[in-house]
Amino acid sequence: MFIKKLGLKNFRNFKDLQLSFNSNINIFIGNNGQGKTNLVESIYSVSKGKSFRTTNSEYLINEENKEFGAKVEVALQKKEIEFLLSAQFLETKKILKVNEKSSNSLKNFKLMPVIIFSPESLEVIKGMPEERRNLIDETSILENDLQIEIISEFKKLLKTKNNVLKKFKSLEMSRSQAFDLLKSLQFLFLDRSCELIQARYRTIKEITPYFRDIFHQITGQNVDISVGYVAKEQEEPKSVEEICNTLRKNSENGLEKEMNSGLCLYGPHKHDIVIYFENKDSRYYCSQGQQRALILAFKFTQILYHKLIYGYYPILILDDVLSELDSEKRAYLINFLNNNEAQTFLTTTDLDLTKNVEKEVVVMDVTSGVIKDRWS
């Protein structure tokens, strides 16, 4: 699988751009603020339906043409079939398509999985629980098509439930109307919640041995690494069944509390994923270097896990990450690039950081939203 072409219109500082790529390593080089990250952000946005830098799609649109919005098109070669994926970002909505047919972010990610290393992703361990949940859910989708429907349905039900609670809180709906709607949603919401919890548990169990082994390779440290699922409902759950039973009980008993707060207070959207280092929470007991090694190991686990299941690698994006790593971790990353078949998009201000890359590369010089030069 590899991206053959990229087309941009009014995306960030690129007004109109057409690029072709090789199937190995594509490097964007230039000073800061020239548009290197915008290019890899556009690729990510087609796969995920959003930016990895902002939650506001309006910022993706070139300021000189707000009415049209920003559009990204990707020609993807997957085995013998070519797909055209597109994402259009307007001020108030986004439109995702595959071969001109309506799509969504989960389907696009499944068709064109993208794994990204960026300075932001290196901070995931210390970040919000949502970021760590997304890591597990991403991996779950990479593993099994059925997870797309589970996650999609759960998100729709959560949105519907929150809308009802919000309308009741703002007096747009009576108590009896809200209560009846919430009770009718409850069974399906809890059913999908438990399916999502089960999927997360299964994914954690399957990837942990790979995760531990890759961390040992990166650091040379033979330490105990594990991943834990932390449910708000219980401090130390013994099983998925225990979490789900407690969730059902709390949801039933806490309906009045949810109505008073105007928010859904119980469910897997409130849970967390914790990475343990020698049985201690890595958020509080690991150095920054150890935390970065852990997230690198997790990302590599996603990549290799996908290859193991499907026989091909996902797209890999390295956004200015080489400069953020110490020599040991950088060497591991370069060695990985030299020994796998993942199409890679790499941004850097210093080409010397990539001097040990042995595979075929295409280098593009980015200056003020224009590709000034291109060479192999």
Short mmCIF file of C-alpha atoms in Angstrom, two decimals:
data_model
loop_
_atom_site.label_atom_id
_atom_site.label_comp_id
_atom_site.label_asym_id
_atom_site.label_seq_id
_atom_site.Cartn_x
_atom_site.Cartn_y
_atom_site.Cartn_z
CA MET A 1 0.00 0.00 0.00
CA PHE A 2 1.29 3.45 -0.88
CA ILE A 3 0.12 6.95 -1.78
CA LYS A 4 0.83 7.75 -5.42
CA LYS A 5 -0.40 11.35 -5.56
CA LEU A 6 -1.54 14.16 -3.30
CA GLY A 7 -3.66 17.13 -4.38
CA LEU A 8 -4.32 20.19 -2.24
CA LYS A 9 -6.59 23.18 -2.74
CA ASN A 10 -6.66 26.00 -0.19
CA PHE A 11 -5.20 23.76 2.50
CA ARG A 12 -3.26 25.89 5.01
CA ASN A 13 -0.63 27.82 3.00
CA PHE A 14 -1.00 25.62 -0.13
CA LYS A 15 -3.44 27.19 -2.60
CA ASP A 16 -3.07 24.61 -5.39
CA LEU A 17 -0.58 21.75 -5.27
CA GLN A 18 -0.14 18.40 -7.00
CA LEU A 19 2.57 16.01 -5.81
CA SER A 20 3.60 12.46 -6.71
CA PHE A 21 5.52 10.20 -4.33
CA ASN A 22 7.70 7.14 -4.34
CA SER A 23 6.66 4.06 -2.39
CA ASN A 24 9.62 4.26 0.00
CA ILE A 25 10.69 7.44 1.82
CA ASN A 26 9.54 10.96 0.98
CA ILE A 27 11.30 13.78 2.81
CA PHE A 28 10.02 17.36 3.14
CA ILE A 29 12.84 19.70 4.13
CA GLY A 30 12.76 23.41 4.91
CA ASN A 31 12.91 25.99 7.64
CA ASN A 32 10.20 26.20 10.28
CA GLY A 33 6.91 27.77 9.20
CA GLN A 34 7.22 26.95 5.49
CA GLY A 35 4.55 24.24 5.24
CA LYS A 36 6.30 20.92 5.83
CA THR A 37 3.96 19.88 8.60
CA ASN A 38 0.98 21.14 6.61
CA LEU A 39 1.78 18.54 3.93
CA VAL A 40 1.84 15.56 6.29
CA GLU A 41 -1.15 17.01 8.15
CA SER A 42 -3.13 16.90 4.89
CA ILE A 43 -2.34 13.19 4.43
CA TYR A 44 -3.33 12.49 8.03
CA SER A 45 -6.55 14.48 7.64
CA VAL A 46 -7.76 12.29 4.74
CA SER A 47 -7.19 9.16 6.78
CA LYS A 48 -8.56 10.41 10.10
CA GLY A 49 -10.97 13.12 9.02
CA LYS A 50 -9.26 15.61 11.29
CA SER A 51 -5.94 17.30 12.01
CA PHE A 52 -3.43 16.06 14.57
CA ARG A 53 -2.70 19.72 15.44
CA THR A 54 -6.12 21.28 16.00
CA THR A 55 -9.73 20.29 16.64
CA ASN A 56 -11.00 23.28 14.62
CA SER A 57 -11.28 22.49 10.90
CA GLU A 58 -11.56 26.19 10.11
CA TYR A 59 -7.83 26.56 10.71
CA LEU A 60 -7.12 24.18 7.82
CA ILE A 61 -8.65 26.55 5.29
CA ASN A 62 -6.51 29.09 3.46
CA GLU A 63 -7.63 32.50 4.68
CA GLU A 64 -7.96 33.92 1.17
CA ASN A 65 -10.70 31.51 0.13
CA LYS A 66 -12.84 30.62 3.14
CA GLU A 67 -16.02 30.00 1.13
CA PHE A 68 -14.66 27.08 -0.88
CA GLY A 69 -13.02 25.46 2.11
CA ALA A 70 -9.94 23.25 2.00
CA LYS A 71 -9.79 20.08 -0.08
CA VAL A 72 -7.35 17.19 0.01
CA GLU A 73 -7.26 14.32 -2.49
CA VAL A 74 -5.11 11.20 -2.25
CA ALA A 75 -4.60 8.54 -4.92
CA LEU A 76 -3.92 5.34 -2.97
CA GLN A 77 -2.53 2.16 -4.50
CA LYS A 78 -3.57 -0.90 -2.52
CA LYS A 79 -2.50 -4.18 -4.07
CA GLU A 80 -3.89 -4.02 -7.62
CA ILE A 81 -6.60 -1.46 -6.87
CA GLU A 82 -6.38 2.35 -6.87
CA PHE A 83 -8.64 4.36 -4.57
CA LEU A 84 -9.33 8.09 -4.55
CA LEU A 85 -9.84 9.41 -1.04
CA SER A 86 -10.88 13.01 -0.44
CA ALA A 87 -11.59 15.30 2.48
CA GLN A 88 -13.20 18.71 2.18
CA PHE A 89 -13.14 20.95 5.23
CA LEU A 90 -15.68 23.76 5.42
CA GLU A 91 -16.07 26.21 8.28
CA THR A 92 -18.90 24.22 9.87
CA LYS A 93 -18.51 20.67 8.53
CA LYS A 94 -16.31 18.15 6.74
CA ILE A 95 -17.08 15.88 3.79
CA LEU A 96 -15.17 12.61 3.37
CA LYS A 97 -15.39 10.46 0.25
CA VAL A 98 -13.89 7.33 -1.27
CA ASN A 99 -14.17 7.04 -5.06
CA GLU A 100 -16.68 9.92 -4.94
CA LYS A 101 -18.96 8.01 -2.54
CA SER A 102 -19.73 9.28 0.95
CA SER A 103 -17.47 7.90 3.68
CA ASN A 104 -16.48 8.62 7.28
CA SER A 105 -13.29 8.86 9.30
CA LEU A 106 -13.40 5.28 10.60
CA LYS A 107 -13.82 3.83 7.10
CA ASN A 108 -11.10 6.07 5.68
CA PHE A 109 -8.68 5.09 8.44
CA LYS A 110 -9.39 1.42 7.84
CA LEU A 111 -8.78 1.82 4.10
CA MET A 112 -5.68 4.01 4.52
CA PRO A 113 -4.26 3.50 8.03
CA VAL A 114 -1.76 6.16 9.04
CA ILE A 115 0.55 5.99 12.06
CA ILE A 116 2.14 9.28 13.08
CA PHE A 117 5.14 10.21 15.21
CA SER A 118 5.20 13.90 16.07
CA PRO A 119 6.31 16.03 19.02
CA GLU A 120 2.64 15.98 20.09
CA SER A 121 2.36 12.19 19.95
CA LEU A 122 5.46 11.86 22.09
CA GLU A 123 3.49 13.55 24.88
CA VAL A 124 0.53 11.14 24.81
CA ILE A 125 1.50 9.35 28.01
CA LYS A 126 1.32 12.62 29.95
CA GLY A 127 -1.71 13.88 28.00
CA MET A 128 -5.45 13.51 28.42
CA PRO A 129 -7.11 10.05 28.75
CA GLU A 130 -8.85 10.55 25.39
CA GLU A 131 -5.49 10.41 23.60
CA ARG A 132 -4.62 7.06 25.17
CA ARG A 133 -8.10 5.66 24.50
CA ASN A 134 -7.68 6.67 20.87
CA LEU A 135 -4.41 4.72 20.68
CA ILE A 136 -6.15 1.52 21.76
CA ASP A 137 -9.21 2.13 19.58
CA GLU A 138 -6.99 2.81 16.56
CA THR A 139 -5.19 -0.46 17.16
CA SER A 140 -8.50 -2.22 17.59
CA ILE A 141 -9.70 -0.94 14.20
CA LEU A 142 -6.43 -2.05 12.60
CA GLU A 143 -7.08 -5.53 13.94
CA ASN A 144 -10.74 -6.11 13.10
CA ASP A 145 -13.26 -4.52 10.72
CA LEU A 146 -16.08 -5.13 13.20
CA GLN A 147 -14.55 -2.61 15.60
CA ILE A 148 -15.41 0.17 13.15
CA GLU A 149 -19.12 -0.46 13.65
CA ILE A 150 -18.82 -0.86 17.41
CA ILE A 151 -16.92 2.42 17.84
CA SER A 152 -19.10 4.25 15.31
CA GLU A 153 -22.35 3.12 16.93
CA PHE A 154 -21.09 3.91 20.42
CA LYS A 155 -20.11 7.45 19.37
CA LYS A 156 -23.52 8.03 17.76
CA LEU A 157 -25.36 6.78 20.85
CA LEU A 158 -23.16 8.87 23.15
CA LYS A 159 -23.83 11.96 21.03
CA THR A 160 -27.58 11.29 21.05
CA LYS A 161 -27.63 10.75 24.80
CA ASN A 162 -25.66 13.93 25.45
CA ASN A 163 -27.98 15.89 23.15
CA VAL A 164 -31.02 14.74 25.15
CA LEU A 165 -29.30 15.63 28.44
CA LYS A 166 -28.25 19.01 27.06
CA LYS A 167 -31.79 19.84 25.88
CA PHE A 168 -33.22 18.89 29.26
CA LYS A 169 -30.61 20.97 31.06
CA SER A 170 -31.38 24.01 28.88
CA LEU A 171 -35.16 23.53 29.45
CA GLU A 172 -35.79 22.66 25.76
CA MET A 173 -37.27 19.33 26.86
CA SER A 174 -39.45 18.32 29.79
CA ARG A 175 -38.22 15.94 32.48
CA SER A 176 -40.66 13.22 31.45
CA GLN A 177 -39.69 13.50 27.76
CA ALA A 178 -35.97 13.36 28.58
CA PHE A 179 -36.40 10.48 31.02
CA ASP A 180 -38.38 8.39 28.53
CA LEU A 181 -35.84 9.00 25.73
CA LEU A 182 -32.90 8.18 27.98
CA LYS A 183 -34.51 4.96 29.19
CA SER A 184 -35.14 3.90 25.59
CA LEU A 185 -31.48 4.56 24.72
CA GLN A 186 -30.10 2.87 27.81
CA PHE A 187 -30.10 -0.77 26.73
CA LEU A 188 -28.39 -0.20 23.38
CA PHE A 189 -25.95 2.33 24.84
CA LEU A 190 -24.84 -0.08 27.57
CA ASP A 191 -24.67 -2.98 25.11
CA ARG A 192 -22.33 -1.05 22.78
CA SER A 193 -20.36 0.26 25.76
CA CYS A 194 -19.59 -3.26 26.93
CA GLU A 195 -18.66 -4.37 23.41
CA LEU A 196 -16.20 -1.48 23.20
CA ILE A 197 -14.73 -2.31 26.62
CA GLN A 198 -14.32 -5.95 25.57
CA ALA A 199 -12.61 -4.92 22.32
CA ARG A 200 -10.18 -2.69 24.19
CA TYR A 201 -9.35 -5.45 26.67
CA ARG A 202 -8.76 -7.96 23.87
CA THR A 203 -6.50 -5.55 21.98
CA ILE A 204 -4.46 -4.77 25.09
CA LYS A 205 -3.98 -8.46 25.80
CA GLU A 206 -2.86 -9.22 22.23
CA ILE A 207 -0.43 -6.33 21.75
CA THR A 208 1.25 -6.28 25.18
CA PRO A 209 3.87 -8.98 24.40
CA TYR A 210 4.92 -7.13 21.21
CA PHE A 211 4.92 -3.80 23.02
CA ARG A 212 7.14 -5.15 25.78
CA ASP A 213 9.57 -6.75 23.33
CA ILE A 214 9.93 -3.60 21.19
CA PHE A 215 10.54 -1.45 24.26
CA HIS A 216 13.33 -3.83 25.27
CA GLN A 217 14.82 -3.50 21.77
CA ILE A 218 14.70 0.31 21.82
CA THR A 219 16.20 0.75 25.29
CA GLY A 220 18.09 -2.44 26.00
CA GLN A 221 16.29 -2.47 29.36
CA ASN A 222 14.77 -5.78 30.42
CA VAL A 223 12.00 -4.27 32.55
CA ASP A 224 8.39 -5.26 33.10
CA ILE A 225 6.09 -3.26 30.79
CA SER A 226 2.32 -3.67 30.81
CA VAL A 227 -0.87 -1.89 29.78
CA GLY A 228 -3.83 -1.48 32.11
CA TYR A 229 -7.45 -0.56 31.55
CA VAL A 230 -8.72 1.83 34.21
CA ALA A 231 -12.48 2.18 34.55
CA LYS A 232 -13.99 5.05 36.46
CA GLU A 233 -16.54 2.64 37.90
CA GLN A 234 -13.93 0.58 39.79
CA GLU A 235 -10.42 1.23 41.03
CA GLU A 236 -9.12 -2.29 40.41
CA PRO A 237 -11.45 -4.28 38.15
CA LYS A 238 -10.91 -8.03 38.07
CA SER A 239 -12.55 -8.66 34.72
CA VAL A 240 -14.42 -7.12 31.79
CA GLU A 241 -17.62 -8.62 33.18
CA GLU A 242 -17.08 -6.89 36.50
CA ILE A 243 -16.61 -3.52 34.80
CA CYS A 244 -19.71 -3.99 32.63
CA ASN A 245 -21.89 -5.13 35.53
CA THR A 246 -20.84 -2.13 37.61
CA LEU A 247 -21.32 0.19 34.63
CA ARG A 248 -24.89 -1.06 34.14
CA LYS A 249 -25.65 -0.63 37.83
CA ASN A 250 -24.17 2.87 38.03
CA SER A 251 -25.91 3.96 34.83
CA GLU A 252 -29.29 2.86 36.14
CA ASN A 253 -28.80 4.41 39.56
CA GLY A 254 -27.12 7.54 38.23
CA LEU A 255 -29.66 8.61 35.61
CA GLU A 256 -30.97 11.45 37.77
CA LYS A 257 -27.40 12.62 38.39
CA GLU A 258 -26.75 12.68 34.62
CA MET A 259 -29.94 14.67 34.04
CA ASN A 260 -28.93 17.21 36.64
CA SER A 261 -25.43 17.56 35.16
CA GLY A 262 -26.52 17.61 31.51
CA LEU A 263 -23.78 15.11 30.57
CA CYS A 264 -23.33 11.36 30.20
CA LEU A 265 -21.24 10.47 33.24
CA TYR A 266 -20.84 6.70 32.85
CA GLY A 267 -19.28 4.71 30.05
CA PRO A 268 -16.04 3.86 28.21
CA HIS A 269 -15.64 7.52 27.18
CA LYS A 270 -14.71 8.12 30.82
CA HIS A 271 -12.13 5.33 31.05
CA ASP A 272 -8.35 5.53 30.78
CA ILE A 273 -5.43 3.46 29.55
CA VAL A 274 -2.35 3.32 31.76
CA ILE A 275 1.09 2.14 30.72
CA TYR A 276 2.96 0.58 33.63
CA PHE A 277 6.73 0.56 34.04
CA GLU A 278 7.79 -2.01 36.64
CA ASN A 279 4.19 -1.98 37.93
CA LYS A 280 4.21 1.81 38.39
CA ASP A 281 2.21 4.37 36.42
CA SER A 282 4.60 5.71 33.77
CA ARG A 283 2.95 9.14 33.92
CA TYR A 284 4.39 9.74 37.35
CA TYR A 285 7.38 7.43 37.73
CA CYS A 286 9.16 7.60 34.36
CA SER A 287 11.55 10.20 33.01
CA GLN A 288 10.68 12.04 29.81
CA GLY A 289 13.16 9.84 27.94
CA GLN A 290 11.51 6.67 29.24
CA GLN A 291 8.04 8.01 28.38
CA ARG A 292 9.16 8.75 24.82
CA ALA A 293 10.62 5.27 24.50
CA LEU A 294 7.30 3.84 25.65
CA ILE A 295 5.22 5.76 23.13
CA LEU A 296 7.68 4.95 20.35
CA ALA A 297 7.43 1.29 21.28
CA PHE A 298 3.64 1.50 21.23
CA LYS A 299 3.59 3.13 17.78
CA PHE A 300 5.99 0.52 16.40
CA THR A 301 3.72 -2.13 17.91
CA GLN A 302 0.78 -0.70 15.95
CA ILE A 303 2.80 -0.79 12.73
CA LEU A 304 4.10 -4.33 13.14
CA TYR A 305 0.77 -5.61 14.45
CA HIS A 306 -0.95 -4.33 11.32
CA LYS A 307 1.71 -5.98 9.14
CA LEU A 308 1.28 -9.24 11.04
CA ILE A 309 -2.48 -9.32 10.45
CA TYR A 310 -2.78 -7.98 6.90
CA GLY A 311 0.62 -8.62 5.34
CA TYR A 312 1.35 -4.96 4.54
CA TYR A 313 2.42 -1.86 6.47
CA PRO A 314 0.34 1.24 7.22
CA ILE A 315 1.49 4.67 6.05
CA LEU A 316 4.10 6.16 8.40
CA ILE A 317 4.42 9.90 9.12
CA LEU A 318 7.44 11.29 10.98
CA ASP A 319 6.85 14.97 11.63
CA ASP A 320 10.03 16.65 12.88
CA VAL A 321 10.46 13.78 15.29
CA LEU A 322 14.12 12.91 14.63
CA SER A 323 15.27 16.16 16.22
CA GLU A 324 13.22 15.32 19.34
CA LEU A 325 14.90 11.95 19.96
CA ASP A 326 18.23 11.13 21.54
CA SER A 327 20.82 9.30 19.45
CA GLU A 328 19.82 5.85 20.73
CA LYS A 329 16.14 6.18 19.81
CA ARG A 330 16.96 7.93 16.54
CA ALA A 331 19.23 5.05 15.54
CA TYR A 332 16.45 2.54 16.27
CA LEU A 333 14.02 4.55 14.17
CA ILE A 334 16.43 4.83 11.22
CA ASN A 335 17.13 1.12 11.44
CA PHE A 336 13.39 0.48 11.33
CA LEU A 337 13.06 2.62 8.19
CA ASN A 338 15.88 0.69 6.54
CA ASN A 339 14.31 -2.67 7.26
CA ASN A 340 10.59 -2.32 6.55
CA GLU A 341 8.39 -1.55 3.57
CA ALA A 342 6.19 1.18 5.04
CA GLN A 343 5.82 4.21 2.81
CA THR A 344 7.17 7.03 4.95
CA PHE A 345 6.66 10.80 4.93
CA LEU A 346 9.29 12.62 6.95
CA THR A 347 9.70 16.32 7.73
CA THR A 348 12.95 17.85 8.90
CA THR A 349 14.95 21.07 9.00
CA ASP A 350 18.22 19.15 8.94
CA LEU A 351 18.87 16.55 6.25
CA ASP A 352 21.91 15.31 8.17
CA LEU A 353 19.53 13.63 10.62
CA THR A 354 18.54 11.24 7.80
CA LYS A 355 22.05 10.53 6.50
CA ASN A 356 21.95 6.88 7.64
CA VAL A 357 18.77 6.10 5.71
CA GLU A 358 19.79 3.51 3.12
CA LYS A 359 16.54 3.18 1.15
CA GLU A 360 15.52 5.16 -1.92
CA VAL A 361 14.36 8.64 -0.93
CA VAL A 362 12.73 11.59 -2.66
CA VAL A 363 13.53 14.98 -1.12
CA MET A 364 11.27 18.01 -1.59
CA ASP A 365 12.35 21.51 -0.54
CA VAL A 366 9.38 23.39 0.93
CA THR A 367 9.47 27.21 0.98
CA SER A 368 6.46 29.46 1.72
CA GLY A 369 3.87 26.93 0.62
CA VAL A 370 5.71 26.02 -2.59
CA ILE A 371 7.84 23.00 -3.52
CA LYS A 372 10.98 24.83 -4.63
CA ASP A 373 13.06 21.83 -5.55
CA ARG A 374 12.83 18.04 -5.72
CA TRP A 375 15.59 15.47 -5.99
CA SER A 376 16.35 11.82 -5.28
#
